[in-house]
PDB file of C-alpha atoms in Angstrom:
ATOM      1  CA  UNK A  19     -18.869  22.836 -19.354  1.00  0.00           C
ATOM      2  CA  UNK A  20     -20.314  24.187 -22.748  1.00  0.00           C
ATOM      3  CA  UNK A  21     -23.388  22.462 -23.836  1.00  0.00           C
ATOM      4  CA  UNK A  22     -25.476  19.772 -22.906  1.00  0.00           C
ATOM      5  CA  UNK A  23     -23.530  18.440 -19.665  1.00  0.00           C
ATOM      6  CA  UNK A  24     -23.265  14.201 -20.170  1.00  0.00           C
ATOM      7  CA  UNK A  25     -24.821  12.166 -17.349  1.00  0.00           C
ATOM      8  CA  UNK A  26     -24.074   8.714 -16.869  1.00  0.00           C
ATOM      9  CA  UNK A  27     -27.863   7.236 -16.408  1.00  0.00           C
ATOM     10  CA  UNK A  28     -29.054   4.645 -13.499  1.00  0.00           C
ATOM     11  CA  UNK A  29     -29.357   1.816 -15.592  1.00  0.00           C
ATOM     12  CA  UNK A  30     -25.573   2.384 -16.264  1.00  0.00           C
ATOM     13  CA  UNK A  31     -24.480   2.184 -12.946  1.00  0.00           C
ATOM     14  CA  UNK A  32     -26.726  -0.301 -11.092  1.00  0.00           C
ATOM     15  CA  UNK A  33     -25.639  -3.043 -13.450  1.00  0.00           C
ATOM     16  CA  UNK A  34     -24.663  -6.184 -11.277  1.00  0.00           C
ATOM     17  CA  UNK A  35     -26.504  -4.580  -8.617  1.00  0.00           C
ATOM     18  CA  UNK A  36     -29.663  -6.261  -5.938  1.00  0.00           C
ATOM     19  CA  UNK A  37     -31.730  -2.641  -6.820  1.00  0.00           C
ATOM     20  CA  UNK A  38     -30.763  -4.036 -10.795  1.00  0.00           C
ATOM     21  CA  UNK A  39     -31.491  -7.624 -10.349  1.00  0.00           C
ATOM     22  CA  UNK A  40     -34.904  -6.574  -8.553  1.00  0.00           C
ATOM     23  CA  UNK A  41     -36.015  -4.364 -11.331  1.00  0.00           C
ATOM     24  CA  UNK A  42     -35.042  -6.668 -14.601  1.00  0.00           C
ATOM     25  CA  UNK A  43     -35.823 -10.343 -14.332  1.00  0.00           C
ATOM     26  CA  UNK A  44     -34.097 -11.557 -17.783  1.00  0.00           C
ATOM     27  CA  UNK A  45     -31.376 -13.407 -17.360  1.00  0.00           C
ATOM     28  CA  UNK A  46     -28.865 -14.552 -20.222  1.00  0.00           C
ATOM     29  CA  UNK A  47     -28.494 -17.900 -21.187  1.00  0.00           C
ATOM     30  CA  UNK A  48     -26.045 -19.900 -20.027  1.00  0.00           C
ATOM     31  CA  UNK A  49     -23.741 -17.616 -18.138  1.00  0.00           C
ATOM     32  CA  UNK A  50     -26.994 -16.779 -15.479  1.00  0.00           C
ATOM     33  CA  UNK A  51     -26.232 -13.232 -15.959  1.00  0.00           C
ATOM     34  CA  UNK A  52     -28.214 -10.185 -16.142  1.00  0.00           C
ATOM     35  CA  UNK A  53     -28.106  -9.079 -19.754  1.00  0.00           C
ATOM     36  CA  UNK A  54     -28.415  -4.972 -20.138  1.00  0.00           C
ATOM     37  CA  UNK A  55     -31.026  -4.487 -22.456  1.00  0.00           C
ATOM     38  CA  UNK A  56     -30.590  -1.127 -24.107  1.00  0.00           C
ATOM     39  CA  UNK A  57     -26.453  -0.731 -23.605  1.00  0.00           C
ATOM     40  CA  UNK A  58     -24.650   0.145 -26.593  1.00  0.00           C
ATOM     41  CA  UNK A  59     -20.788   0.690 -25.987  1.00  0.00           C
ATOM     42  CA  UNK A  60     -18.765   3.955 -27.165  1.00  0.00           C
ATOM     43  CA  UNK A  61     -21.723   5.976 -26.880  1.00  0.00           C
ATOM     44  CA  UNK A  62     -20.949   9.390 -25.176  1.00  0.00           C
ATOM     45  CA  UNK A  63     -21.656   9.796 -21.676  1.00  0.00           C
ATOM     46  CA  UNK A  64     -21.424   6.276 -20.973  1.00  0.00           C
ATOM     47  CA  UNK A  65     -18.825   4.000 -19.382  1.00  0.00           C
ATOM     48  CA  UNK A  66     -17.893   1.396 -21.689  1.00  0.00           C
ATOM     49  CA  UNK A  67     -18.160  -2.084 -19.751  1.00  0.00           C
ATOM     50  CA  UNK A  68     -16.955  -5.526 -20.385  1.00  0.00           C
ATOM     51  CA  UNK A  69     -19.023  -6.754 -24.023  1.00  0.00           C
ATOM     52  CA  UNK A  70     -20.629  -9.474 -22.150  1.00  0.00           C
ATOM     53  CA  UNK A  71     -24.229 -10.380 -20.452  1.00  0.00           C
ATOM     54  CA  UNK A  72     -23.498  -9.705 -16.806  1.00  0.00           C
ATOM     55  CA  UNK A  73     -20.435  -7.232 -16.578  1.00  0.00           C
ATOM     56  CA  UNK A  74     -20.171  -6.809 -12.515  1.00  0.00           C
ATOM     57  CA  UNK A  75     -20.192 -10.582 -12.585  1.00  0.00           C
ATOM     58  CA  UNK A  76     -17.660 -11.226 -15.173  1.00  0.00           C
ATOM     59  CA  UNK A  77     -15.467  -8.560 -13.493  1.00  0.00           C
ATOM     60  CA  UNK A  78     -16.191 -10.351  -9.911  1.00  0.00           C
ATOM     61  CA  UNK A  79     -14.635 -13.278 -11.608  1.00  0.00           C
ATOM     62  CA  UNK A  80     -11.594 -12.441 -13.727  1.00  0.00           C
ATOM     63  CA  UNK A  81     -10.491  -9.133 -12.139  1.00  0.00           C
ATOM     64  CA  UNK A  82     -10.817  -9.926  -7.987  1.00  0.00           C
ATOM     65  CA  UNK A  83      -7.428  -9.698  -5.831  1.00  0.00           C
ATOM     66  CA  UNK A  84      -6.576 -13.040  -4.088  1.00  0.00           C
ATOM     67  CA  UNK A  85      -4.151 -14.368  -2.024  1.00  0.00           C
ATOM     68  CA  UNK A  86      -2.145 -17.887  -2.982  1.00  0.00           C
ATOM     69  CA  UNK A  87      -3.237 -19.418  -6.198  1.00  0.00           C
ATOM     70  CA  UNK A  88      -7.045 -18.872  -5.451  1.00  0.00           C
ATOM     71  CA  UNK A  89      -6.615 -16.678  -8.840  1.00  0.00           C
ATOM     72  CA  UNK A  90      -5.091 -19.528 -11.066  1.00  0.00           C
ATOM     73  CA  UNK A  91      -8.350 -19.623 -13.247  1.00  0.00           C
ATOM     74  CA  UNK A  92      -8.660 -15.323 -13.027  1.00  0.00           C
ATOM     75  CA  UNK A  93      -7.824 -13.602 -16.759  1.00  0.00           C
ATOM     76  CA  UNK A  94      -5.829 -11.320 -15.231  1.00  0.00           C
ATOM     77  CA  UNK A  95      -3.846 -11.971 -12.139  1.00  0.00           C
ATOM     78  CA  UNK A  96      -2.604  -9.698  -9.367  1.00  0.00           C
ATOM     79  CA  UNK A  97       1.024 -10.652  -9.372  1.00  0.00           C
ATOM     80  CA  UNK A  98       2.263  -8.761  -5.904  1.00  0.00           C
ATOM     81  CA  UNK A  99       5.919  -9.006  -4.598  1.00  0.00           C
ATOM     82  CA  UNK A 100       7.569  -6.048  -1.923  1.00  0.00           C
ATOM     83  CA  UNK A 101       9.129  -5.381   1.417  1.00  0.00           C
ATOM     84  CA  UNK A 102       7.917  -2.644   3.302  1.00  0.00           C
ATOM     85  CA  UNK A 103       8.510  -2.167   6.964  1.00  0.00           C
ATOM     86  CA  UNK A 104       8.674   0.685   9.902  1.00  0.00           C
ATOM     87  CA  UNK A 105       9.062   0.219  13.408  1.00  0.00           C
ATOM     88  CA  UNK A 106       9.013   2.921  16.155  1.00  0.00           C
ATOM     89  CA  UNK A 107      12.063   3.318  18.849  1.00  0.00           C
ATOM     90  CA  UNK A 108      12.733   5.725  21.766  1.00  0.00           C
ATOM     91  CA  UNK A 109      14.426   7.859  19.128  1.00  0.00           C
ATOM     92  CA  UNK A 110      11.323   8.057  16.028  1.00  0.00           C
ATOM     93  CA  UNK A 111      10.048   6.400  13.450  1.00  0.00           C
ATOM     94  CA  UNK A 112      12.415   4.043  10.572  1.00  0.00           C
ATOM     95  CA  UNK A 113      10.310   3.696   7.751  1.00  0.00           C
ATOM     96  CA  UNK A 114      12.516   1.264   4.905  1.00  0.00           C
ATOM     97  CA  UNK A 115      11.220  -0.335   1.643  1.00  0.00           C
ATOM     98  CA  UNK A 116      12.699  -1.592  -1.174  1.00  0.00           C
ATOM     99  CA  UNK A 117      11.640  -0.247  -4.786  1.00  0.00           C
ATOM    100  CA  UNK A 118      10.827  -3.136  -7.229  1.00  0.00           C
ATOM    101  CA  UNK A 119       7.768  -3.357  -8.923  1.00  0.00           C
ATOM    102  CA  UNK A 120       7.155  -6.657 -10.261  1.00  0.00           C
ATOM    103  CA  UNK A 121       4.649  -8.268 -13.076  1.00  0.00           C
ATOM    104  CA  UNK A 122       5.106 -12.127 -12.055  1.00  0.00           C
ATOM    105  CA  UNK A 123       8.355 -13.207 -12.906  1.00  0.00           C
ATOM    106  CA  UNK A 124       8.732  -9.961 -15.010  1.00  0.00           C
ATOM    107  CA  UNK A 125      10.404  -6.722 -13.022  1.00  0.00           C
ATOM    108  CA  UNK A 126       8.326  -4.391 -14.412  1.00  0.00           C
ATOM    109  CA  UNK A 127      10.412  -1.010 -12.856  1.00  0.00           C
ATOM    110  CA  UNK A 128      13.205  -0.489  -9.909  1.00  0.00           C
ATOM    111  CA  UNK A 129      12.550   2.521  -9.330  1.00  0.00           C
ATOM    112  CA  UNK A 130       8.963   2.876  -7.384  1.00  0.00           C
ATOM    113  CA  UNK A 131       8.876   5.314  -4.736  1.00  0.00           C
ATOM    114  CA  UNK A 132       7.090   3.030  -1.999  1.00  0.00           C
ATOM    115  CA  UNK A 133       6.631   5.612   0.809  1.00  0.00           C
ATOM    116  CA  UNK A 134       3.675   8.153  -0.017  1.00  0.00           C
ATOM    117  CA  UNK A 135       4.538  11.832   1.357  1.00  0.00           C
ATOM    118  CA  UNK A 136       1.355  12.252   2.728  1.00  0.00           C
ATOM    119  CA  UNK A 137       2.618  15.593   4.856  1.00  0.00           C
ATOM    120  CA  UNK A 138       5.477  16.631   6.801  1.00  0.00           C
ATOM    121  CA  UNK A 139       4.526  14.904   9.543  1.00  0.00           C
ATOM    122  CA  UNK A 140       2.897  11.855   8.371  1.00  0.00           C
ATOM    123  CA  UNK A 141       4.215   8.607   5.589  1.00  0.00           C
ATOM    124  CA  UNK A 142       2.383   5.847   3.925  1.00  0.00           C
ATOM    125  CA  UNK A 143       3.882   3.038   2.649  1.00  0.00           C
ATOM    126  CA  UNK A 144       2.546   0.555  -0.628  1.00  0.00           C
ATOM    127  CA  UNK A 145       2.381  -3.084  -0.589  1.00  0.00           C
ATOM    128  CA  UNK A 146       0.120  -4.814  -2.966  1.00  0.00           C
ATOM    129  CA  UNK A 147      -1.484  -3.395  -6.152  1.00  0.00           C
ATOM    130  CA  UNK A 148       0.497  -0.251  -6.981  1.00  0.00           C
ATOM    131  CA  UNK A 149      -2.287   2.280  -8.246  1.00  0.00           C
ATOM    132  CA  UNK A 150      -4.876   0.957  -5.700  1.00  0.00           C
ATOM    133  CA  UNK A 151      -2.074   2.028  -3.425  1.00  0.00           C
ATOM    134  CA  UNK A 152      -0.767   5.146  -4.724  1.00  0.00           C
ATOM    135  CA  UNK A 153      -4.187   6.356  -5.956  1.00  0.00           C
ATOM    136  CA  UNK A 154      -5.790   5.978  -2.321  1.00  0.00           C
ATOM    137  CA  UNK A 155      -3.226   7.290  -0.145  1.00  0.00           C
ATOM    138  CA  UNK A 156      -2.935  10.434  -2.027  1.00  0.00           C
ATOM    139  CA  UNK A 157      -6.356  10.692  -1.566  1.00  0.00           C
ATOM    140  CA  UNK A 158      -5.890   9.992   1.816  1.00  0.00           C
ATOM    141  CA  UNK A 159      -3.037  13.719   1.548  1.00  0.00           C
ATOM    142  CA  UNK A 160      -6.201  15.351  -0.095  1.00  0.00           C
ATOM    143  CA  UNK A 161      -8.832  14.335   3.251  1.00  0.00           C
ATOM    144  CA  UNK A 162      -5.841  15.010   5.285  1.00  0.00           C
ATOM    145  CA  UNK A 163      -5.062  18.309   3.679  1.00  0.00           C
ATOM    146  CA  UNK A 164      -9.068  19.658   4.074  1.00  0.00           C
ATOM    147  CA  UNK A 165      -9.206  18.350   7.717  1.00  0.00           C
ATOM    148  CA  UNK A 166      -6.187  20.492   8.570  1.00  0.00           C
ATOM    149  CA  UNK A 167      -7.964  23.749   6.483  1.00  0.00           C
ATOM    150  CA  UNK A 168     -11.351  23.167   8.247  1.00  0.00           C
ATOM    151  CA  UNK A 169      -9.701  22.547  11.717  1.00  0.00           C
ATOM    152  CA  UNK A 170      -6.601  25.053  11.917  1.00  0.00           C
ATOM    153  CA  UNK A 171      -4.576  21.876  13.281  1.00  0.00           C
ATOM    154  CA  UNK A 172      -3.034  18.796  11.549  1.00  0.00           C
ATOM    155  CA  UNK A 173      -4.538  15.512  11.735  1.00  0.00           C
ATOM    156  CA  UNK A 174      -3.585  13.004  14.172  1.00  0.00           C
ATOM    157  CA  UNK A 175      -2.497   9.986  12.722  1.00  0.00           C
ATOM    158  CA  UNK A 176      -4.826   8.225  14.459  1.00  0.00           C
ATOM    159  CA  UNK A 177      -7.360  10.229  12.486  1.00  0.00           C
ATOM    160  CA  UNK A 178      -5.450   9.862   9.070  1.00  0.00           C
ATOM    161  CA  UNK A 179      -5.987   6.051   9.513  1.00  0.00           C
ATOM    162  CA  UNK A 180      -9.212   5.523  10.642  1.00  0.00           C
ATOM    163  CA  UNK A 181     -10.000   8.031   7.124  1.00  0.00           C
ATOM    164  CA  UNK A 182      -8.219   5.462   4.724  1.00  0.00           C
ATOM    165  CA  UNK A 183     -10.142   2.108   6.523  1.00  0.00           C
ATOM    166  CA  UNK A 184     -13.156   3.444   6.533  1.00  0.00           C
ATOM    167  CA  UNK A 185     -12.602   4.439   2.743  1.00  0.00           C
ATOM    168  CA  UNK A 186     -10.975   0.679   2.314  1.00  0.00           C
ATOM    169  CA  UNK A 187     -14.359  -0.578   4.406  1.00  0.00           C
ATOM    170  CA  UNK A 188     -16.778   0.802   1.865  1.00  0.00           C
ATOM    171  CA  UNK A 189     -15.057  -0.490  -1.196  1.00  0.00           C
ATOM    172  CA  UNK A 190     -14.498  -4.082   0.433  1.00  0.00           C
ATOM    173  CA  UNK A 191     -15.184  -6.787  -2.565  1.00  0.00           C
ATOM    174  CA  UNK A 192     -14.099  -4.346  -4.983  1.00  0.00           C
ATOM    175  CA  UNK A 193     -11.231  -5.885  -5.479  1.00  0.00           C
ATOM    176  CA  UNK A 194      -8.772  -3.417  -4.049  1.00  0.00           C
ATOM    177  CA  UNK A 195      -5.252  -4.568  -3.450  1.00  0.00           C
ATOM    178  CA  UNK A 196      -3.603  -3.023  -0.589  1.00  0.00           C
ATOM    179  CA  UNK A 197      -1.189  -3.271   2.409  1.00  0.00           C
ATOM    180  CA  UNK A 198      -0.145  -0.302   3.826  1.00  0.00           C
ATOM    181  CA  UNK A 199       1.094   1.795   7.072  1.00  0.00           C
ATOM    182  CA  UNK A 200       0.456   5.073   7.900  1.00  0.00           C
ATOM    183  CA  UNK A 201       2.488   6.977  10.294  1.00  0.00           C
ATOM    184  CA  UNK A 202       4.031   9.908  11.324  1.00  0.00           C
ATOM    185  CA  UNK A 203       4.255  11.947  14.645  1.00  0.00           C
ATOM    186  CA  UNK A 204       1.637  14.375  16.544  1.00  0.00           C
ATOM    187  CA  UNK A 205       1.000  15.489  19.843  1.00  0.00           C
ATOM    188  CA  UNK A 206       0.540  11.952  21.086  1.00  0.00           C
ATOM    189  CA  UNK A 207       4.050  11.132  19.909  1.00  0.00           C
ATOM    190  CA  UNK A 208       5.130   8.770  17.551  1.00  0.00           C
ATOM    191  CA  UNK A 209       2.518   6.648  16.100  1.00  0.00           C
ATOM    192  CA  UNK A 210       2.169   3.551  13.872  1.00  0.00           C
ATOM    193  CA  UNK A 211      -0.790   1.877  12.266  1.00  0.00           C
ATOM    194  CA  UNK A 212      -1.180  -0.993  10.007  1.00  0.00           C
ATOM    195  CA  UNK A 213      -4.613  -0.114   7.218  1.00  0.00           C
ATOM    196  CA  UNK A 214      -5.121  -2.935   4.148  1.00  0.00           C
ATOM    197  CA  UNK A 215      -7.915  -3.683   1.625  1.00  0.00           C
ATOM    198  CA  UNK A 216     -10.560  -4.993   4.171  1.00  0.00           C
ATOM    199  CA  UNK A 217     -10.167  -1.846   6.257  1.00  0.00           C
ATOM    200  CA  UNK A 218      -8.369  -3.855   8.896  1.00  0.00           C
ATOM    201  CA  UNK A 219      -6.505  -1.357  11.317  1.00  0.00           C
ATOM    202  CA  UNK A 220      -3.810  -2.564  13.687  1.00  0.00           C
ATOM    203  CA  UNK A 221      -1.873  -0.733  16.027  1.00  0.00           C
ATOM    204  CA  UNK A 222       1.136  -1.485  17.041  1.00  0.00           C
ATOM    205  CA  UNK A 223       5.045  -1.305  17.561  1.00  0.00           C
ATOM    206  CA  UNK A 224       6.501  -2.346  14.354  1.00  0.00           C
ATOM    207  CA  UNK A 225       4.695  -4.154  10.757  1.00  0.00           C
ATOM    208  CA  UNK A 226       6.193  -5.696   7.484  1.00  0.00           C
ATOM    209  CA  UNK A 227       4.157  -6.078   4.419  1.00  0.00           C
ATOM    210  CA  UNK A 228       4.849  -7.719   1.436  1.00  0.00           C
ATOM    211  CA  UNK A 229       6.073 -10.878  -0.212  1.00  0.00           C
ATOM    212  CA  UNK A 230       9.619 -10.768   1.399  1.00  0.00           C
ATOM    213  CA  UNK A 231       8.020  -9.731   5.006  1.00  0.00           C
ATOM    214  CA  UNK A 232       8.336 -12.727   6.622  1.00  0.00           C
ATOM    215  CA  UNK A 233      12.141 -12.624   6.191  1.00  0.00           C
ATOM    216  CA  UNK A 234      12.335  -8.967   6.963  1.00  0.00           C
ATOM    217  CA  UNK A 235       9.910  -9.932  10.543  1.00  0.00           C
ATOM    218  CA  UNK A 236      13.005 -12.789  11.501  1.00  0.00           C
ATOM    219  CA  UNK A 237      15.408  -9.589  11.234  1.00  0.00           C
ATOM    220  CA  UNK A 238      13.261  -7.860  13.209  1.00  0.00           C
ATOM    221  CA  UNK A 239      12.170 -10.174  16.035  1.00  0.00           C
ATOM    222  CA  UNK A 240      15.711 -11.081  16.550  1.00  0.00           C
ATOM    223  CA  UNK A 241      17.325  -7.200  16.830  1.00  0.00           C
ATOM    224  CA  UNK A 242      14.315  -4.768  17.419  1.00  0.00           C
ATOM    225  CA  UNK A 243      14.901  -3.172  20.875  1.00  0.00           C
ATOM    226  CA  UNK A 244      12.874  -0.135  21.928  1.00  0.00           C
ATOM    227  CA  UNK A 245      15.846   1.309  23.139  1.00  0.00           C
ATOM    228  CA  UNK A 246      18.072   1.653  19.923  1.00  0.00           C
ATOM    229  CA  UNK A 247      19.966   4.860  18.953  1.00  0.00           C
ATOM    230  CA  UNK A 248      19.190   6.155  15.956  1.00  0.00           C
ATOM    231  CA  UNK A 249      22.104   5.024  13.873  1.00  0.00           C
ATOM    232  CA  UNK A 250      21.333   1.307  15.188  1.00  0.00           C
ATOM    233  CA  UNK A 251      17.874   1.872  14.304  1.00  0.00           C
ATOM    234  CA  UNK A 252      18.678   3.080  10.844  1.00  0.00           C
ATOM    235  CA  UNK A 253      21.004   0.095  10.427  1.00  0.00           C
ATOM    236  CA  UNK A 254      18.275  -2.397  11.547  1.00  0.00           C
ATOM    237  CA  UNK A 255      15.578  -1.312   8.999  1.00  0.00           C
ATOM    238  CA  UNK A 256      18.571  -1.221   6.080  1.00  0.00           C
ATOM    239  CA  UNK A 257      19.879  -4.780   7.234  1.00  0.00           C
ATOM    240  CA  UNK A 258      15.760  -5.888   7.368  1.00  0.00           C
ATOM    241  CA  UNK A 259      14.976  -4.945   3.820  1.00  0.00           C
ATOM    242  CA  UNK A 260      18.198  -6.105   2.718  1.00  0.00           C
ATOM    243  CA  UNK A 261      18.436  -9.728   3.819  1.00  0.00           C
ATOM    244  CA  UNK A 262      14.110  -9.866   2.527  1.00  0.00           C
ATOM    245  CA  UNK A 263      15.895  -8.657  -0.505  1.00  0.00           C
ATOM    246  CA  UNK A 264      18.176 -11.322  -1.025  1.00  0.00           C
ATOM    247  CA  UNK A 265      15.718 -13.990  -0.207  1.00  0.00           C
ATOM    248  CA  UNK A 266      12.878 -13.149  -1.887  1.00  0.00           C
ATOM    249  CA  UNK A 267      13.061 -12.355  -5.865  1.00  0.00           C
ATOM    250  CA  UNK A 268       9.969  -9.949  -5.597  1.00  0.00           C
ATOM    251  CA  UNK A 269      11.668  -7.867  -3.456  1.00  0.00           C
ATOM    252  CA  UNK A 270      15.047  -5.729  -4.252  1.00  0.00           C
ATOM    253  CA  UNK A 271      16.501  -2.496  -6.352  1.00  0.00           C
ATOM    254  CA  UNK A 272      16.907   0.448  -3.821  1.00  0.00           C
ATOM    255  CA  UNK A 273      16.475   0.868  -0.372  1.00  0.00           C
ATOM    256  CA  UNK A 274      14.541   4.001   0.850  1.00  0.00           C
ATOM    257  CA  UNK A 275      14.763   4.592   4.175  1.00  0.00           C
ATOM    258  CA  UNK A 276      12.963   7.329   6.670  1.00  0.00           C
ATOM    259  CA  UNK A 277      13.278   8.653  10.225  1.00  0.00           C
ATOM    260  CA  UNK A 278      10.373  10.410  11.349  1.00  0.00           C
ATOM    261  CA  UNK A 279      10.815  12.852  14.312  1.00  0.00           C
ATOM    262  CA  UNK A 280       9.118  15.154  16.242  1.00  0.00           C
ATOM    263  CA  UNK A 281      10.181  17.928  13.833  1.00  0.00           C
ATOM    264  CA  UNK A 282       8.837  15.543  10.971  1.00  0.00           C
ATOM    265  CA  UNK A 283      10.055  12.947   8.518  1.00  0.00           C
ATOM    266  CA  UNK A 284      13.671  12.706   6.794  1.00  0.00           C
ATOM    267  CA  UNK A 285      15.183  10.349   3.707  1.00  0.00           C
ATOM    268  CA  UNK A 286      18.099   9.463   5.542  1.00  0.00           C
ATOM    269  CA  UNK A 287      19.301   7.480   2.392  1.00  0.00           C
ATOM    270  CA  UNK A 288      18.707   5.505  -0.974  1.00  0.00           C
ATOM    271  CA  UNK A 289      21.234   2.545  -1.155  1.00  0.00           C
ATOM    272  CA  UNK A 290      21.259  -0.010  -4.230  1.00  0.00           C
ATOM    273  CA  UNK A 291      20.542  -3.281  -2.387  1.00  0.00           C
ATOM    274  CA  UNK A 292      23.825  -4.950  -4.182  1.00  0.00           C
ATOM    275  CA  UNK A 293      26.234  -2.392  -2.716  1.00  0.00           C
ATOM    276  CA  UNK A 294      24.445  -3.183   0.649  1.00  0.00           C
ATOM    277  CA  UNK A 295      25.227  -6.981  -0.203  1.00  0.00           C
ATOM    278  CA  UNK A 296      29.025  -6.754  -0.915  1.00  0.00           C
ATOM    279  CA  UNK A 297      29.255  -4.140   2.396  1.00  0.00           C
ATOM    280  CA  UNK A 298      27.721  -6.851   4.268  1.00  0.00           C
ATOM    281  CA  UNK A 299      29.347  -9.487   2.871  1.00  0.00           C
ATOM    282  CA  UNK A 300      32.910  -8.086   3.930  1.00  0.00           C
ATOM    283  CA  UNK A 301      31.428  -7.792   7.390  1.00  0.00           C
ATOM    284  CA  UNK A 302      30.587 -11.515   7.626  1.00  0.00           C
ATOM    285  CA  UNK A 303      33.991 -12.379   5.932  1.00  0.00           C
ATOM    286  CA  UNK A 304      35.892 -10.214   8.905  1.00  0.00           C
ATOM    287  CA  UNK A 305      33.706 -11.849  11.256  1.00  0.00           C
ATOM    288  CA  UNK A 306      34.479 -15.703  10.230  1.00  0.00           C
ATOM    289  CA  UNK A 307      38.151 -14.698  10.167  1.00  0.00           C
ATOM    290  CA  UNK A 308      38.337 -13.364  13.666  1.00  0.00           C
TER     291      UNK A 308
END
C-alpha cells in the first residue's frame, strides 16, 4: 500500500458496544442511544454507519433475521422461501434443491446455484439469506482448503462442520440468516450434518430446509428407505423437491440434484420443475386409469 496505510480507529468499531457504553456516558435524547461524539461520515478510513445516535442499536432493530412475522415492524425484512434437502442411502449421498430466489412475493432470480462446491468430496447447501449463505460457506472451502495444505489429508466432514458452527457461534445476534448442510464422504463413509445461524449442529440421516421443507419431509417420511438403489434414490429426492415445489410458491425453477460417492460428488441432473410436473402428471393419469 503506498502512503499513509488507513486504520479504522477504536472508537469506530466499539460503537454499540459494553467496552463503548462503559467509556462514554452521554446518551441521546429520546432514542436512549449512545450518540458518537466526534463521527463524521465519508471520511477516509472510516466505515460509514447508519446517520443516527446509536447505530448498533438501530441496526439491532431494523436489520435482525426473524422467523414468522416477529419482523413486521423491521425496515427491511428478510423475506426467505427454498427447498433444500439430502439424505444418505446404502448407495451415497442425494443432495436436491430447487433454484428460486425470492424477494417476498417478488422472484427475484431462477437460476441460484443452491449447492456450494466446497471440494470434491464435500457439498453445502443454502437456505435462508443468500449472501450470508454463499459468503460463509465459501469461506468455509477457504478453512477447508488450508486444513488440507497444513495437514497433507482432506478434512473430515465432521471437521468441515464443526469449522462453519463455531464460525456461526461467534457471530450469533448478528443477524446472520442461514440453514444449511454440509456433507460429503471421507474415511468414515458417508456423512451428513445439519449447521444454521445459531451454530446448531445436528447429525443425522436425512434434513430439509426451507420454506417448502415441510412438504418435501411428508415425501420423505413416507418413501425414504436406507436400502434404495441409486436410481430410486435419485427419483425420491427429484419427486421431494418437486411436490415442495408445487405447494409452496417460494420454492420452484430448476431442480439440481447430487449423488455423492466414495469417489466424490456428481450433478446427476438439472430438470425445470414444470417438465417434472407434466412427467408426473401422466404417471398419476396412467395410474387412475388402470
Amino acid at each position: 500500500m503506498f502512503g499513509t496505510s488507513l486504520v479504522v480507529e477504536n472508537d469506530i468499531l466499539d460503537i454499540g458496544s459494553s467496552k463503548f457504553d462503559r467509556g462514554n456516558g452521554s446518551r441521546a435524547t429520546g432514542s436512549g442511544g449512545i450518540c458518537p461524539p466526534s463521527l463524521v461520515l465519508g471520511e477516509p478510513g472510516q466505515f460509514d454507519v447508519p446517520n443516527v445516535a446509536d447505530p448498533a442499536h438501530f441496526c439491532r432493530n431494523n436489520f435482525a433475521s426473524a422467523c414468522g412475522n416477529s419482523d413486521r415492524n423491521q425496515t427491511v425484512k428478510f423475506a426467505k422461501g427454498t427447498t433444500t434437502l439430502a439424505f444418505k442411502f446404502d448407495g451415497g449421498i442425494i443432495v436436491s434443491v430447487d433454484s428460486r430466489s425470492t424477494m417476498g412475493a417478488y422472484i427475484a432470480s431462477g437460476t441460484v446455484k443452491k449447492v456450494i462446491e466446497i471440494n470434491p468430496f464435500l457439498l453445502g447447501t443454502m437456505a435462508g439469506g443468500a449472501a450470508d449463505c454463499s459468503f460463509w460457506e465459501r469461506n468455509l472451502g477457504m478453512q477447508c482448503r488450508m486444513y488440507e495444505l497444513r495437514n497433507k489429508k482432506r478434512i473430515t466432514v465432521a471437521a468441515a462442520s464443526k469449522l462453519l458452527a463455531n464460525t456461526m457461534s461467534s457471530y450469533r445476534g448478528y443477524g446472520l440468516s442461514m440453514g444449511t448442510m454440509i456433507t460429503g464422504w471421507d474415511e468414515t463413509g458417508p456423512q451428513l450434518y445439519y449447521v444454521d445461524d445459531d451454530g446448531t449442529r445436528l447429525k443425522g440421516r436425512y434434513f430439509s430446509v426451507g420454506s417448502g421443507s415441510t412438504y418435501a419431509y411428508g415425501v420423505l417420511d413416507t418413501y425414504y428407505r436406507p436400502d434404495l438403489t441409486v436410481e430410486e434414490a435419485i427419483d425420491l429426492g427429484k419427486r421431494a423437491i418437486y411436490h415442495a415445489c408445487h405447494r409452496d410458491a417460494m420454492s420452484g425453477s430448476i431442480n439440481n440434484l447430487y449423488h455423492v460417492t466414495k469417489d466424490g460428488w456428481v450433478k446427476i441432473h438439472a430438470i425445470d420443475v414444470n417438465d417434472m410436473h407434466y412427467e408426473f402428471l401422466d404417471e398419476k393419469n396412467a395410474m387412475s386409469q388402470s
